[in-house]
Every structure is written in C-alpha cells, then in structure tokens.
Amino acid sequence: MGLAKRVIPCLDVDNGRVVKGVRFVDIRDAGDPVEVAKRYDEQGADEVTFLDIVASSEERATMVHVVEQVADQVFIPLTVGGGIRSVDDIRSMLAAGADKVSINTAAVKNPHLVREASECFGAQCIVVAIDAKQSSNDMSPSWEVFTHGGRHATGLDAVQWAIKMAKYGAGEILLTSMDRDGTRDGFDVALTCAVSTAVPVPVIASGGVGGLDHLVAGIVEGCADAVLAASIFHFGEYTVQQAKQYMAERGIEVRL
Amino acid sequence: MNRIAVIDLGTGNLRSVARALETAGRGDCEVRVSDAAGDVSRAERIVFPGQSAIGSVMGRLRSNPALLDTLVESMGAKPFLGICIGLQALYARSSEDGGVEGLGVLSGEVRHFLEAGGGTSGSFNDPDSGRKLKIPHMGWNNVCQTHEHPLWQGIEQCAWFYFVHSYCAFPDAAGEVYGVTSYGLEFAAAAGNRNAFAIQFHPEKSQQNGLKLLGNFIHWDGTL
C-alpha cells in the first residue's frame, strides 16, 4: 500500500510514426502510435512518454495530431517531449491531451521558460528533461548537462541544474545518462541517486536499461521514483506486466 | 441522451476528461466543455475538473458570476463530480496562494503536504520509513473506501488511482469522507455531500478504475 513506483515505456516518434522497431505479436501496425500506446496500456504501463526525435516546426503539427489520437483512446498519463520551445508549444500539447510536457534544450537556453510555463499551467505538467554525462572519474563523481541529444556540452553541473529547475517550477525531472543510453548496461545509479536525493520532486531514471534487474536497481540503488525504458519493451523481450511482476517480487511497490 | 457539462476554467486537460466521459458513457452521453452558465443549467450533471492553482480557478469562477450562481444552484440539485482542484474548491478554505476561500460545500480545509505533515524541517518525510517523500504526490496510489457510495460500485476496496497534487483536503466531518489515501499522512481522496461527490485523483487518467467511476457517475441519480 502506498504510492507505486512507476514503469514508463518511452516511444520515439518521427513524423507521426513510432520508430526503433516496436515488435508486438498480433498488432496490425507497429508504427502507429495509437496502437502501440494502447498495447502498453493493456500491459499495465503506468504512463506513456512520446519523444519527437526530429521535432522540426512542421513536425509539431503532426505530433499534436498524434497526441490527440492517443489521448482520445488511452486513459493513462501521457508525456510529450522533443523540440518544445515556447509556452505556446506547451499550450498546444496540453490542449491536444498531453498531461505533461517535457522540456530539455529550451530550458537550458532560457530557464525562465520553465518558470513561466509552471506559473501558467502548474508544476504538475512541467517535466524538465536532463541529459547528463559523467565529467569526473574520482571517488566523488560529477555529471555535466548536455543538450541537442547529447551533442552540446553546457558546463552545467547536473545535480545543481536539477535543483535549480525544481526551484523554477519543474514538477518532475526526467534524467537520462548519456553514458548509458543505448548501452543496455543499466542506469547510472550514482547519477540518479545524486539527483533524486537532491531535489524535492519525483525523478524518472532513463538510459541504459537492458534487463529487468536494471529497473530494480534504478529504484533501489538509484532512488528513482519511476523508471523509463524503450528497447526492452519495444523488441518484445519483456512486457510491462512482466517487468512490474519482477519488481514486485523484489519488494518494490508497483501497480499490478 | 445524458447531457454533461464539464466546467472550463482554463486549467487542466479538459479534453481527456471529456473523452473519458464519452468512453465511459458508451455513446449514451453528450459532453459539453464550457464556461457558459446556460450550458451548466441545461446539463443534467456537472463535472468540475481542474489542475494548477486553486487561486486562479476560484478567481476565474468569481469573475463569471452567472456561472458561479448556476454552479452553486446546481450543486444542491444535480449529480455533481469535482476532480482534483474541483474537490479542493468544495472546501471552505485552502491555504494555497496565501489563502483562498472555496465554495464551502464541504467542511474542512485544504493544506500543502509540507505544511500539514512536514513541520518546520522543510522536508516531508514518511513517518514509518523516515524517507523523504517527493512533492507533488505523483503517480498511482490506493484509495480505500470509508463509506459506501453509488460511485464506488464495482470498484475494489483500495483500488489504484492516478494522483498528481501538492495540496490535499483535511475534512472536519468524517461523514463527508468516502475514501482515504496515505502519503506520509492520510488525506481525503474522495469526499461528498448529498448529490456532490469529489475526488482528488484523476479518473480520466486512472485506466479501467477511472472509467468505471465515471460510468457510475453517468448513471447516478444523485441520491445515496
């Protein structure tokens, strides 16, 4: 009994289609965001996150349409990120049916966007996404914030940046380790716990999940409030249900 | 056709509330998202949703006296469902935004988790484990039913519902509480008074349990 730790499948979307090969049996169109979101919903996903990986301004209209279709049929929380630059972008995503909007590069460029958005729409729907890389190797590691999908170093310390963003009104932090993303070696639990214990708001661990033990480690060692994963679910290795069952067997409170 | 007015005070994901009602009603209801008093008085049932800050919600309501009057009148007569801020607004007072006067349909007060359970330490800890609890209270938690209610029909005891909020209600009258949830402290997750029922969680984001509750609301005649 109590607040459950959340399991969040993440879908990369390009021009209105889910990319990175989602494989479900008996699904008609694995690229259709609505079908994929419905399938994760049936499996017991606690939320679904869509990331627009190209996010040009022309694509935003397509993404708004995707959000509308998904939100009309899937009744769990929906987060949308990728290329969100202004209060107007946020407004259009929320009006389309998104519950939360995730801001990454635009928050670094203009931290006041987070404050303005939070005052305008409430902290509960503003997620700040932080991409971090370890910048020192000694006994007390530190991590630097990167933007533009990990290409641009910012010089910002990830823990300090998370604290600042929570103060500015972020209701949640989506924390991705760029060192681990795509490696399947597991979350950077030191980074995750450093950020999660430093901020008063929930932290979602992301980047590096290759197996169900990694999800457990994200919660137990990483002190995360939620875990996000893409490929282990997309390629049909595990269902969300299996992941949550595994976590529950290891003493983690999940919604089953 | 079952006519439902969803009150639009410019906050929150109203589209999802409307679609969830339509889905729960299986084509048997007409949902109108509106801030027009006429729509509220024509509707057979009222949904008052809301996110964000109660100050802006009450401010917008008070700046539309025709809507406020119709709403207050309806609250004594038609099946009424408050969601999230729509629950908090039914209490007499909230400490949010420096103190906001609510509609006073329910007796009690709305306070921030930190203010209610944190004391002076500035952090909010779980009294059992001693661990720091995050605010907002965001995610799925159990709602334990304290009284029977037509809206609970077919919903398991202590079922999972989705929450996202930093303020919560502390009722004065135990008889007005229909469900409680624990997060460091126990608060009213569902409360009601005659034809008004209100919930702190989001049924439109609570999958099958949420749709079940909304379906019960659509078929509720407003009596207990």
Coordinates of C-alpha atoms in Angstrom, one line a residue:
Chain A
M1 CA 0.0 0.0 0.0
G2 CA 1.2 3.4 -0.9
L3 CA 2.5 5.4 -3.8
A4 CA 3.6 2.9 -6.5
K5 CA 6.9 3.2 -8.4
R6 CA 6.1 3.8 -12.0
V7 CA 7.2 2.0 -15.1
I8 CA 7.1 4.2 -18.2
P9 CA 7.6 2.9 -21.7
C10 CA 9.1 5.6 -24.0
L11 CA 8.3 5.8 -27.7
D12 CA 10.4 7.7 -30.2
V13 CA 8.3 9.3 -32.8
D14 CA 9.4 10.6 -36.2
N15 CA 6.9 12.4 -38.4
G16 CA 3.9 10.8 -36.6
R17 CA 5.2 7.3 -36.6
V18 CA 6.8 5.2 -33.9
V19 CA 10.4 4.4 -34.9
K20 CA 13.0 2.0 -33.4
G21 CA 11.0 -1.1 -34.4
V22 CA 8.3 -2.0 -32.0
R23 CA 7.5 -5.7 -32.2
F24 CA 4.3 -7.0 -30.8
V25 CA 2.6 -10.1 -31.8
D26 CA -0.9 -9.7 -33.3
I27 CA -0.6 -5.9 -33.7
R28 CA -1.6 -4.6 -37.1
D29 CA 0.6 -1.7 -37.4
A30 CA 3.6 -1.4 -35.1
G31 CA 4.4 2.1 -36.2
D32 CA 1.0 3.5 -35.3
P33 CA 1.5 5.5 -32.0
V34 CA -2.2 4.8 -31.0
E35 CA -1.8 1.1 -31.4
V36 CA 1.5 1.0 -29.6
A37 CA 0.2 3.2 -26.7
K38 CA -2.9 1.0 -26.4
R39 CA -0.8 -2.1 -26.2
Y40 CA 1.4 -0.7 -23.4
D41 CA -1.7 0.5 -21.6
E42 CA -3.1 -3.1 -21.8
Q43 CA 0.1 -4.4 -20.4
G44 CA -0.2 -2.1 -17.3
A45 CA 2.1 0.8 -18.2
D46 CA 1.7 3.5 -15.6
E47 CA 2.3 6.3 -18.1
V48 CA 3.5 6.6 -21.7
T49 CA 6.1 9.1 -22.9
F50 CA 6.4 10.2 -26.5
L51 CA 9.6 11.8 -27.7
D52 CA 9.6 13.6 -31.0
I53 CA 13.1 12.8 -32.2
V54 CA 13.2 15.3 -35.2
A55 CA 10.9 17.9 -33.8
S56 CA 11.1 20.5 -36.6
S57 CA 8.4 23.2 -36.5
E58 CA 6.5 21.5 -39.4
E59 CA 6.5 18.2 -37.5
R60 CA 5.0 19.8 -34.4
A61 CA 1.5 19.9 -36.0
T62 CA 1.9 16.2 -36.8
M63 CA 2.8 15.5 -33.2
V64 CA -0.2 17.5 -31.9
H65 CA -2.4 15.2 -34.0
V66 CA -0.7 12.1 -32.7
V67 CA -1.2 13.3 -29.1
E68 CA -4.9 14.0 -29.8
Q69 CA -5.5 10.5 -31.2
V70 CA -3.6 8.8 -28.3
A71 CA -5.3 10.8 -25.6
D72 CA -8.7 10.1 -27.0
Q73 CA -8.2 6.4 -26.5
V74 CA -5.7 5.8 -23.8
F75 CA -6.6 6.8 -20.3
I76 CA -3.3 6.9 -18.5
P77 CA -1.0 9.9 -18.2
L78 CA 0.8 10.9 -21.4
T79 CA 4.0 12.9 -21.5
V80 CA 5.3 14.6 -24.7
G81 CA 8.7 15.9 -25.4
G82 CA 11.1 16.9 -28.1
G83 CA 11.5 20.3 -29.6
I84 CA 9.3 22.1 -27.1
R85 CA 10.5 25.8 -27.3
S86 CA 7.8 28.1 -26.0
V87 CA 4.7 28.5 -23.8
D88 CA 2.6 28.2 -27.0
D89 CA 4.2 24.9 -27.8
I90 CA 3.3 23.7 -24.4
R91 CA -0.2 25.0 -24.6
S92 CA -0.9 23.2 -27.9
M93 CA 0.4 19.9 -26.5
L94 CA -1.7 20.2 -23.3
A95 CA -4.8 21.2 -25.3
A96 CA -4.3 18.2 -27.5
G97 CA -4.5 16.0 -24.4
A98 CA -0.9 15.6 -23.1
D99 CA -0.8 15.6 -19.3
K100 CA 2.9 16.6 -19.1
V101 CA 5.3 18.3 -21.4
S102 CA 9.0 17.6 -21.2
I103 CA 11.5 20.5 -21.8
N104 CA 15.2 19.9 -22.4
T105 CA 17.3 22.2 -24.6
A106 CA 14.9 25.1 -24.4
A107 CA 15.2 25.1 -20.5
V108 CA 19.0 25.4 -20.8
K109 CA 18.7 28.2 -23.3
N110 CA 16.1 30.0 -21.3
P111 CA 15.5 28.8 -17.8
H112 CA 12.7 31.3 -17.3
L113 CA 10.6 29.3 -19.8
V114 CA 10.3 26.7 -17.0
R115 CA 9.2 29.3 -14.5
E116 CA 6.7 30.9 -16.9
A117 CA 5.3 27.5 -18.0
S118 CA 4.9 26.4 -14.4
E119 CA 3.1 29.5 -13.4
C120 CA 0.9 29.3 -16.5
F121 CA 0.0 25.6 -16.4
G122 CA 1.0 24.3 -13.0
A123 CA 4.2 22.5 -12.0
Q124 CA 2.4 19.2 -12.3
C125 CA 2.6 19.2 -16.1
I126 CA 6.1 20.6 -16.5
V127 CA 8.9 18.0 -16.8
V128 CA 12.5 19.1 -17.2
A129 CA 14.5 16.5 -19.1
I130 CA 18.2 16.4 -18.2
D131 CA 20.8 14.6 -20.3
A132 CA 23.9 14.1 -18.3
K133 CA 27.4 12.7 -18.8
Q134 CA 29.9 11.9 -16.1
S135 CA 32.6 14.6 -16.1
S136 CA 35.0 13.3 -13.4
N137 CA 36.2 9.9 -12.5
D138 CA 37.3 10.3 -8.9
M139 CA 35.7 9.0 -5.8
S140 CA 33.1 11.8 -5.8
P141 CA 31.8 11.8 -9.4
S142 CA 30.1 14.8 -11.0
W143 CA 28.0 15.0 -14.2
E144 CA 27.6 17.6 -16.8
V145 CA 24.4 18.6 -18.6
F146 CA 24.3 18.2 -22.4
T147 CA 21.7 19.4 -24.9
H148 CA 20.8 18.7 -28.5
G149 CA 20.6 15.0 -27.9
G150 CA 23.9 14.8 -26.1
R151 CA 26.0 16.8 -28.7
H152 CA 26.4 20.1 -26.9
A153 CA 28.2 20.4 -23.5
T154 CA 26.7 23.2 -21.4
G155 CA 29.2 23.4 -18.5
L156 CA 26.3 23.0 -16.0
D157 CA 26.5 20.5 -13.2
A158 CA 23.6 18.1 -13.4
V159 CA 22.7 18.0 -9.7
Q160 CA 22.8 21.8 -9.4
W161 CA 20.8 22.2 -12.6
A162 CA 18.2 19.8 -11.3
I163 CA 17.9 21.7 -8.0
K164 CA 17.5 25.0 -9.9
M165 CA 14.9 23.5 -12.3
A166 CA 12.8 22.2 -9.4
K167 CA 13.0 25.7 -7.8
Y168 CA 11.9 27.2 -11.1
G169 CA 8.8 25.1 -11.1
A170 CA 9.6 21.7 -12.7
G171 CA 7.2 19.2 -11.3
E172 CA 9.3 16.3 -12.3
I173 CA 12.8 15.5 -13.6
L174 CA 13.4 13.1 -16.5
L175 CA 17.1 12.2 -16.0
T176 CA 19.0 10.4 -18.8
S177 CA 22.5 9.2 -18.6
M178 CA 24.2 9.8 -21.9
D179 CA 27.0 7.4 -20.9
R180 CA 24.5 4.6 -20.6
D181 CA 21.8 5.5 -23.1
G182 CA 21.7 2.7 -25.8
T183 CA 24.3 0.6 -24.0
R184 CA 21.9 -1.8 -22.2
D185 CA 24.4 -1.7 -19.3
G186 CA 21.8 -0.4 -16.8
F187 CA 21.1 3.1 -15.4
D188 CA 23.8 5.2 -14.0
V189 CA 22.5 4.7 -10.4
A190 CA 25.1 7.0 -8.8
L191 CA 23.9 9.9 -11.0
T192 CA 20.2 9.0 -10.5
C193 CA 20.5 8.8 -6.7
A194 CA 22.6 12.0 -6.5
V195 CA 19.9 13.9 -8.4
S196 CA 16.9 12.2 -6.8
T197 CA 18.0 12.8 -3.2
A198 CA 18.9 16.4 -4.0
V199 CA 15.5 17.5 -5.4
P200 CA 12.1 17.6 -3.7
V201 CA 10.3 16.5 -6.9
P202 CA 10.0 13.0 -8.4
V203 CA 12.8 11.8 -10.7
I204 CA 12.4 9.4 -13.6
A205 CA 15.5 7.3 -14.3
S206 CA 16.3 6.8 -18.0
G207 CA 19.1 5.5 -20.2
G208 CA 20.7 2.1 -20.4
V209 CA 18.0 -0.5 -19.4
G210 CA 18.9 -3.9 -20.8
G211 CA 17.1 -6.2 -18.4
L212 CA 14.7 -6.3 -15.5
D213 CA 17.4 -6.2 -12.8
H214 CA 18.2 -2.7 -14.2
L215 CA 14.7 -1.5 -13.4
V216 CA 15.0 -2.8 -9.8
A217 CA 18.4 -1.1 -9.5
G218 CA 17.0 2.2 -10.7
I219 CA 14.6 2.2 -7.9
V220 CA 16.6 0.6 -5.1
E221 CA 20.1 2.0 -5.8
G222 CA 19.1 4.9 -7.9
C223 CA 16.5 6.2 -5.5
A224 CA 14.3 6.9 -8.5
D225 CA 10.5 7.4 -8.3
A226 CA 9.9 6.0 -11.8
V227 CA 11.8 4.1 -14.4
L228 CA 11.7 4.7 -18.1
A229 CA 12.7 2.2 -20.8
A230 CA 12.4 1.8 -24.5
S231 CA 14.1 -1.1 -26.2
I232 CA 13.4 -3.9 -23.7
F233 CA 9.7 -3.3 -24.3
H234 CA 9.8 -2.4 -28.0
F235 CA 11.6 -5.6 -29.1
G236 CA 9.2 -7.8 -27.2
E237 CA 11.8 -9.1 -24.8
Y238 CA 9.6 -8.3 -21.9
T239 CA 6.1 -7.0 -21.4
V240 CA 5.5 -4.1 -19.0
Q241 CA 3.5 -6.7 -16.9
Q242 CA 6.5 -9.0 -16.6
A243 CA 8.7 -6.1 -15.6
K244 CA 6.3 -5.0 -12.9
Q245 CA 5.8 -8.6 -11.7
Y246 CA 9.6 -8.9 -11.4
M247 CA 9.9 -5.7 -9.4
A248 CA 7.1 -6.7 -7.1
E249 CA 8.8 -10.0 -6.4
R250 CA 11.8 -7.9 -5.2
G251 CA 9.8 -5.9 -2.8
I252 CA 9.1 -2.8 -4.9
E253 CA 5.6 -1.4 -4.7
V254 CA 4.1 -1.4 -8.2
R255 CA 0.6 -1.2 -9.5
L256 CA -0.4 -4.7 -10.7
Chain B
M1 CA -29.2 11.4 -24.1
N2 CA -27.4 12.2 -20.9
R3 CA -26.2 15.8 -21.0
I4 CA -23.0 16.5 -19.1
A5 CA -21.3 19.9 -18.6
V6 CA -17.6 20.0 -18.0
I7 CA -16.8 23.3 -16.5
D8 CA -13.9 25.1 -18.3
L9 CA -12.0 27.4 -16.1
G10 CA -9.0 27.5 -18.3
T11 CA -6.9 24.9 -16.5
G12 CA -6.1 21.3 -16.9
N13 CA -6.5 18.6 -19.5
L14 CA -10.3 19.0 -20.2
R15 CA -10.1 17.2 -23.5
S16 CA -9.1 14.0 -21.6
V17 CA -11.9 14.4 -19.1
A18 CA -14.5 14.9 -21.9
R19 CA -13.2 11.8 -23.9
A20 CA -13.1 9.6 -20.8
L21 CA -16.7 10.5 -20.0
E22 CA -17.8 9.8 -23.6
T23 CA -15.9 6.5 -23.5
A24 CA -17.4 5.6 -20.1
G25 CA -20.9 6.6 -21.3
R26 CA -20.5 4.3 -24.4
G27 CA -22.3 6.8 -26.7
D28 CA -25.1 7.5 -24.2
C29 CA -23.9 10.9 -23.2
E30 CA -23.3 14.3 -24.7
V31 CA -20.4 16.1 -23.1
R32 CA -20.0 19.9 -23.4
V33 CA -16.9 21.6 -22.2
S34 CA -18.0 25.1 -21.4
D35 CA -17.8 28.2 -19.1
A36 CA -21.3 29.3 -20.1
A37 CA -24.0 29.4 -17.3
G38 CA -26.6 28.3 -19.9
D39 CA -24.8 25.1 -20.6
V40 CA -24.5 24.3 -16.9
S41 CA -28.1 24.9 -16.2
R42 CA -29.2 22.8 -19.3
A43 CA -27.0 19.9 -18.3
E44 CA -28.3 17.0 -16.2
R45 CA -25.0 16.5 -14.5
I46 CA -21.9 18.7 -13.8
V47 CA -18.2 17.9 -13.8
F48 CA -15.9 20.4 -12.2
P49 CA -12.3 19.4 -13.1
G50 CA -9.1 21.4 -12.7
Q51 CA -5.4 21.3 -12.2
S52 CA -2.9 24.1 -11.5
A53 CA -3.5 26.5 -8.7
I54 CA -6.8 27.0 -6.8
G55 CA -6.4 30.8 -6.7
S56 CA -6.6 31.1 -10.5
V57 CA -9.5 28.6 -10.6
M58 CA -11.6 30.4 -8.0
G59 CA -10.6 33.8 -9.5
R60 CA -11.9 32.8 -12.8
L61 CA -15.1 31.4 -11.3
R62 CA -15.7 34.6 -9.3
S63 CA -15.1 36.7 -12.3
N64 CA -18.0 34.9 -14.0
P65 CA -20.9 35.5 -11.6
A66 CA -23.6 33.9 -13.8
L67 CA -21.5 30.7 -13.9
L68 CA -20.8 30.8 -10.2
D69 CA -24.5 31.3 -9.3
T70 CA -25.6 28.5 -11.7
L71 CA -22.9 26.2 -10.3
V72 CA -23.9 26.8 -6.7
E73 CA -27.5 26.2 -7.5
S74 CA -26.7 23.0 -9.4
M75 CA -24.6 21.7 -6.6
G76 CA -27.7 21.5 -4.5
A77 CA -29.7 19.8 -7.2
K78 CA -27.9 17.8 -9.8
P79 CA -25.3 15.0 -9.8
F80 CA -22.0 16.8 -9.4
L81 CA -18.5 15.5 -9.7
G82 CA -15.4 17.5 -8.6
I83 CA -12.0 16.3 -9.8
C84 CA -8.7 17.4 -8.2
I85 CA -9.0 21.2 -7.8
G86 CA -12.7 20.5 -8.2
L87 CA -12.5 18.7 -4.9
Q88 CA -10.4 21.3 -3.2
A89 CA -12.7 24.1 -4.3
L90 CA -15.6 22.5 -2.4
Y91 CA -14.0 23.1 0.9
A92 CA -14.3 26.3 2.8
R93 CA -10.7 27.3 2.6
S94 CA -7.4 26.5 1.0
S95 CA -4.0 27.7 2.3
E96 CA -2.7 27.8 -1.3
D97 CA -1.8 31.2 -2.9
G98 CA -1.8 32.9 0.5
G99 CA -5.3 31.7 1.4
V100 CA -8.2 31.2 -0.9
E101 CA -11.8 31.0 0.0
G102 CA -13.6 28.0 -1.5
L103 CA -17.2 27.2 -2.1
G104 CA -17.8 25.8 1.4
V105 CA -19.9 22.8 0.3
L106 CA -17.7 20.5 2.4
S107 CA -16.4 21.4 5.9
G108 CA -12.6 21.3 6.3
E109 CA -9.5 22.8 4.9
V110 CA -7.0 22.2 2.1
R111 CA -3.3 22.4 3.0
H112 CA 0.0 21.7 1.4
F113 CA 1.6 18.3 2.2
L114 CA 4.6 20.1 3.7
E115 CA 2.5 22.4 5.8
A116 CA 0.3 19.5 7.0
G117 CA 3.0 16.9 7.6
G118 CA 6.4 18.5 7.4
G119 CA 6.5 20.7 10.4
T120 CA 9.3 23.2 10.4
S121 CA 12.1 20.9 8.9
G122 CA 11.3 22.0 5.4
S123 CA 11.1 18.4 4.2
F124 CA 8.3 15.9 4.2
N125 CA 9.2 12.5 5.5
D126 CA 7.4 9.2 5.7
P127 CA 6.7 8.7 9.4
D128 CA 7.2 4.9 9.0
S129 CA 10.4 4.7 7.0
G130 CA 11.8 8.1 7.7
R131 CA 12.4 8.6 4.0
K132 CA 12.0 11.9 2.2
L133 CA 8.7 12.0 0.3
K134 CA 8.5 13.8 -3.0
I135 CA 6.0 16.6 -3.7
P136 CA 3.9 16.6 -5.9
H137 CA 2.4 13.3 -4.8
M138 CA 2.5 12.0 -8.4
G139 CA 1.5 8.6 -9.6
W140 CA -0.7 5.6 -8.6
N141 CA -1.9 5.2 -5.1
N142 CA -4.6 3.2 -3.3
V143 CA -7.9 4.7 -2.4
C144 CA -9.6 2.9 0.5
Q145 CA -13.3 3.4 0.6
T146 CA -14.6 4.5 4.0
H147 CA -18.3 4.6 3.2
E148 CA -20.4 3.0 0.5
H149 CA -21.3 5.2 -2.3
P150 CA -23.0 4.6 -5.7
L151 CA -19.9 5.9 -7.4
W152 CA -17.8 3.1 -5.8
Q153 CA -20.0 0.4 -7.3
G154 CA -17.9 -2.3 -8.9
I155 CA -14.6 -0.8 -7.8
E156 CA -12.4 -2.9 -5.5
Q157 CA -11.5 -1.7 -2.0
C158 CA -8.2 0.1 -2.0
A159 CA -8.1 0.2 -5.8
W160 CA -5.3 2.1 -7.7
F161 CA -6.0 5.6 -9.0
Y162 CA -3.7 8.2 -10.5
F163 CA -2.8 11.3 -8.5
V164 CA -0.9 14.5 -9.1
H165 CA -1.2 17.2 -6.5
S166 CA 0.7 19.1 -3.8
Y167 CA -2.3 20.2 -1.7
C168 CA -4.8 17.9 0.0
A169 CA -8.0 18.0 1.9
F170 CA -8.4 17.6 5.7
P171 CA -12.1 17.3 6.4
D172 CA -13.9 18.3 9.6
A173 CA -16.8 15.9 9.1
A174 CA -15.9 12.2 8.9
G175 CA -19.3 11.6 7.4
E176 CA -18.3 13.6 4.3
V177 CA -15.3 11.3 3.6
Y178 CA -15.8 8.5 1.1
G179 CA -12.2 7.4 0.5
V180 CA -8.8 8.0 2.0
T181 CA -5.2 7.7 0.7
S182 CA -1.9 7.6 2.6
Y183 CA 1.1 9.5 1.5
G184 CA 3.1 10.3 4.6
L185 CA -0.2 11.3 6.1
E186 CA -3.8 10.3 5.4
F187 CA -5.9 12.7 3.4
A188 CA -9.4 12.7 1.8
A189 CA -9.1 11.1 -1.7
A190 CA -12.9 11.2 -2.1
A191 CA -15.5 13.3 -0.3
G192 CA -19.1 14.2 -0.8
N193 CA -22.3 15.7 0.4
R194 CA -25.7 14.5 -0.9
N195 CA -25.6 15.0 -4.7
A196 CA -22.0 16.3 -4.8
F197 CA -19.1 13.8 -5.0
A198 CA -15.5 14.8 -5.4
I199 CA -12.2 13.1 -5.9
Q200 CA -8.6 14.2 -5.5
F201 CA -7.3 11.7 -8.1
H202 CA -7.8 11.8 -11.9
P203 CA -10.4 9.2 -13.1
E204 CA -9.6 10.3 -16.7
K205 CA -6.1 9.0 -16.2
S206 CA -6.8 6.0 -14.0
Q207 CA -7.5 3.5 -16.7
Q208 CA -10.3 0.9 -16.0
N209 CA -10.9 2.0 -12.4
G210 CA -11.3 5.6 -13.6
L211 CA -13.7 4.8 -16.4
K212 CA -15.7 2.6 -14.1
L213 CA -16.2 5.5 -11.7
L214 CA -17.1 7.9 -14.5
G215 CA -19.6 5.3 -15.8
N216 CA -21.1 5.1 -12.3
F217 CA -21.4 8.9 -12.2
I218 CA -23.1 9.0 -15.6
H219 CA -25.8 6.6 -14.3
W220 CA -26.0 8.2 -10.8
D221 CA -29.3 9.9 -9.9
G222 CA -27.7 12.0 -7.2
T223 CA -29.1 10.1 -4.3
L224 CA -27.3 8.0 -1.8

